[in-house]
mmCIF file of C-alpha atoms in Angstrom:
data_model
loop_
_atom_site.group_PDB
_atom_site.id
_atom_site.type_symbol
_atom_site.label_atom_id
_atom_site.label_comp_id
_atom_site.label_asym_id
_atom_site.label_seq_id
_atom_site.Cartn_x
_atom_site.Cartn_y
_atom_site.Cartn_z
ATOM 1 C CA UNK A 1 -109.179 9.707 149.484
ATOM 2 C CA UNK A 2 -105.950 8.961 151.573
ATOM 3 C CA UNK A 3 -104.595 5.257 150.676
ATOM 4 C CA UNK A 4 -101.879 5.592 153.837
ATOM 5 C CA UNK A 5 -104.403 3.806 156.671
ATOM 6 C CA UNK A 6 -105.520 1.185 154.361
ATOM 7 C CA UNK A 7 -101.809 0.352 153.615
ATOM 8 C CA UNK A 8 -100.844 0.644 156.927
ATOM 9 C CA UNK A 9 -103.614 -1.584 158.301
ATOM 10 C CA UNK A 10 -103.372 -4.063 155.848
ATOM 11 C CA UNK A 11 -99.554 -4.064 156.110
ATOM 12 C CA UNK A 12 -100.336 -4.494 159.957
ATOM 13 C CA UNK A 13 -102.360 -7.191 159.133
ATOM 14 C CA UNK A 14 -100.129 -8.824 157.016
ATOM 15 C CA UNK A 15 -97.293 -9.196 159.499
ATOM 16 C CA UNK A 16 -99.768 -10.451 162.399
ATOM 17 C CA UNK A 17 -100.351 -12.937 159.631
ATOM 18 C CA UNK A 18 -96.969 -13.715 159.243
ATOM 19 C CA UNK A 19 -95.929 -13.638 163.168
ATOM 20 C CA UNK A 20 -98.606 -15.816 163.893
ATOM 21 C CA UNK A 21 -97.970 -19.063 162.284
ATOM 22 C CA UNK A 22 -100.241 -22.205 163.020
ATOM 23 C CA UNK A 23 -98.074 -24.497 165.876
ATOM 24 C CA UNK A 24 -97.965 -27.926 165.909
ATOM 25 C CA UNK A 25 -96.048 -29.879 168.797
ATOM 26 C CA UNK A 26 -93.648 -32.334 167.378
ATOM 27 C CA UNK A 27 -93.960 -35.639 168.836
ATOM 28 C CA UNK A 28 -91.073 -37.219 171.197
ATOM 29 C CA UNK A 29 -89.195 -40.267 169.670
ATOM 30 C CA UNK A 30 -88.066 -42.754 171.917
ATOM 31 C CA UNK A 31 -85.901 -45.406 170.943
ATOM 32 C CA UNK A 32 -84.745 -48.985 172.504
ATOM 33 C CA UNK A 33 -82.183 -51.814 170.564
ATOM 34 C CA UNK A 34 -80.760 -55.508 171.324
ATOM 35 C CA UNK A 35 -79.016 -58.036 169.869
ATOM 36 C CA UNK A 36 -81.039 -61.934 169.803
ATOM 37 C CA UNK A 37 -79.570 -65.359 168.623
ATOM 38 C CA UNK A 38 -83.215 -65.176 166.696
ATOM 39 C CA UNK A 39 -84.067 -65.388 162.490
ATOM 40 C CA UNK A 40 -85.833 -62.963 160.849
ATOM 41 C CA UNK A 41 -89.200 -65.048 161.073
ATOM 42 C CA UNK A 42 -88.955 -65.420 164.686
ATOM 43 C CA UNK A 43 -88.362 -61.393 165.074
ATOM 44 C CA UNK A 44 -91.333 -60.502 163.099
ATOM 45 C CA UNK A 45 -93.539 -62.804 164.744
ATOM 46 C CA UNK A 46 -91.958 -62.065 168.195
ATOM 47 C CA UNK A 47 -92.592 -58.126 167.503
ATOM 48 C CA UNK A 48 -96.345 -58.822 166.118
ATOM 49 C CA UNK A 49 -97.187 -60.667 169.139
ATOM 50 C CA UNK A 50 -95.446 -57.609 171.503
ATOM 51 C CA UNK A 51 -97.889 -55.113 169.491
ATOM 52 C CA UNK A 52 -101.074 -57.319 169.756
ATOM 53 C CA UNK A 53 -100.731 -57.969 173.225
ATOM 54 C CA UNK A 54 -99.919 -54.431 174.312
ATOM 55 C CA UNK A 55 -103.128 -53.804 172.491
ATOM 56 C CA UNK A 56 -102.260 -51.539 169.605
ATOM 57 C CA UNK A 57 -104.349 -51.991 166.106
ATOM 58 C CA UNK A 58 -103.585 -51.320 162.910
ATOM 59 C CA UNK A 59 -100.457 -53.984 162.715
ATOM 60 C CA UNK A 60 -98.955 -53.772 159.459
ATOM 61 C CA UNK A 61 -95.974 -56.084 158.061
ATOM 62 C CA UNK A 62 -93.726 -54.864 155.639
ATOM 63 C CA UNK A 63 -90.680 -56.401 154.860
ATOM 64 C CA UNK A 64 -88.372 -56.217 158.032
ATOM 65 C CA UNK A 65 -90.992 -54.102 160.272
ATOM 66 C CA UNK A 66 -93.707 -54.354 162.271
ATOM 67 C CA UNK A 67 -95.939 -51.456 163.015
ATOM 68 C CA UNK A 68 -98.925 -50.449 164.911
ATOM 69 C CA UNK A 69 -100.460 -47.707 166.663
ATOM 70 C CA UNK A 70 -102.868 -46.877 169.836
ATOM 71 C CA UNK A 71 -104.739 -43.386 170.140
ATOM 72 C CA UNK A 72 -101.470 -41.573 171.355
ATOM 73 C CA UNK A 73 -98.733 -43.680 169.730
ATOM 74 C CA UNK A 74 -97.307 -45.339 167.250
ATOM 75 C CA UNK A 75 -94.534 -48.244 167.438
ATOM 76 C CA UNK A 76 -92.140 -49.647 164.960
ATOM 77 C CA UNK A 77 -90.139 -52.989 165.251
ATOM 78 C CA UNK A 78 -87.290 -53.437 163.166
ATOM 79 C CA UNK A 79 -85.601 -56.638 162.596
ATOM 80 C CA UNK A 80 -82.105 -56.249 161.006
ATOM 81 C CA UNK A 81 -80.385 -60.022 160.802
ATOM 82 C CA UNK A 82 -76.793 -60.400 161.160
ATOM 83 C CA UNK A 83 -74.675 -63.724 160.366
ATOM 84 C CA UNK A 84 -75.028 -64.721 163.965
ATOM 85 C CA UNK A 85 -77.799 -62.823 165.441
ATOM 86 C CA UNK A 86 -80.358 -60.563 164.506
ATOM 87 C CA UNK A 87 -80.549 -56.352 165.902
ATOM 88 C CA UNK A 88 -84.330 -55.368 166.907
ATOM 89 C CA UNK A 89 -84.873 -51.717 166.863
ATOM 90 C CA UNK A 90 -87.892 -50.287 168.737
ATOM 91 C CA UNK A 91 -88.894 -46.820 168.388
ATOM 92 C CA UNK A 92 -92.216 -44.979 169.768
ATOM 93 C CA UNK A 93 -93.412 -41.932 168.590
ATOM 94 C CA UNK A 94 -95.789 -39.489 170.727
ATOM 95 C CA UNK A 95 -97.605 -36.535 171.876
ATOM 96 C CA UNK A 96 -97.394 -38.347 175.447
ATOM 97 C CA UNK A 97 -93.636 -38.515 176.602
ATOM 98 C CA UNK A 98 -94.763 -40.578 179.973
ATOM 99 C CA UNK A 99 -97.107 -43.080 178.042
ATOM 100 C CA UNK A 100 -94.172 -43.512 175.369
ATOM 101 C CA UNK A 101 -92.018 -44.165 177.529
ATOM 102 C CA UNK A 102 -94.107 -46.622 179.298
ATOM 103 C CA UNK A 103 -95.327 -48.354 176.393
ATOM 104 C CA UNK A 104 -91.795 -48.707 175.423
ATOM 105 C CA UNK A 105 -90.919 -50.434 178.354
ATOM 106 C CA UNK A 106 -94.211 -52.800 178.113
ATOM 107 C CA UNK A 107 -93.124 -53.719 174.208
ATOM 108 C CA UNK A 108 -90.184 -54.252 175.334
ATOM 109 C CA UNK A 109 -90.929 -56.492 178.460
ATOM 110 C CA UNK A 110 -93.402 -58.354 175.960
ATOM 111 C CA UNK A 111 -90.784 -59.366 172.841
#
């Protein structure tokens, strides 16, 4: 009995294995940021209100951010206060660069 095709083959197999990963597409992160003479309280409920009305579900509260999500996205407000003001960071992650950046612009438009 000759072991060298079964070697080979399964060697062969191996490395189609190996060359041949599973691919999954990263999703784009888009990113917006202002400054607001705002508190902390008036952020969060400013940024639930932006989420609700741009109808994404799943709004969760945690601390200084607001999150929710749609089929293709999720959003994240962040509310950082300052002495005088307080810094809202947006970011939108997605599979769907166009409809991120258009939902960026809506949350944005809506806070």
């Amino acid at each position: 009995m000759n072991w060298l095709p079964m070697t080979v083959t399964v060697m062969g197999l191996g490395a189609i294995a190996i060359a041949l990963p599973a691919q999954a597409e990263a999703p784009g992160i888009y990113y917006s940021w202002r400054s607001l003479e705002i508190d902390m309280d008036q952020c969060l409920v400013r940024s639930q209100a932006a989420l609700a009305g741009s109808a994404l579900t799943d709004i969760v509260v945690d601390g200084n951010n607001v999150s929710g999500r749609s089929e293709t996205a999720t959003a994240l407000f962040i509310c950082l206060e300052n002495a005088v003001d307080t810094t809202i960071m947006l970011t939108i992650a997605s599979n769907d660069d166009e409809s991120a950046l258009l939902l960026r612009e809506a949350l944005k438009q809506a806070f």
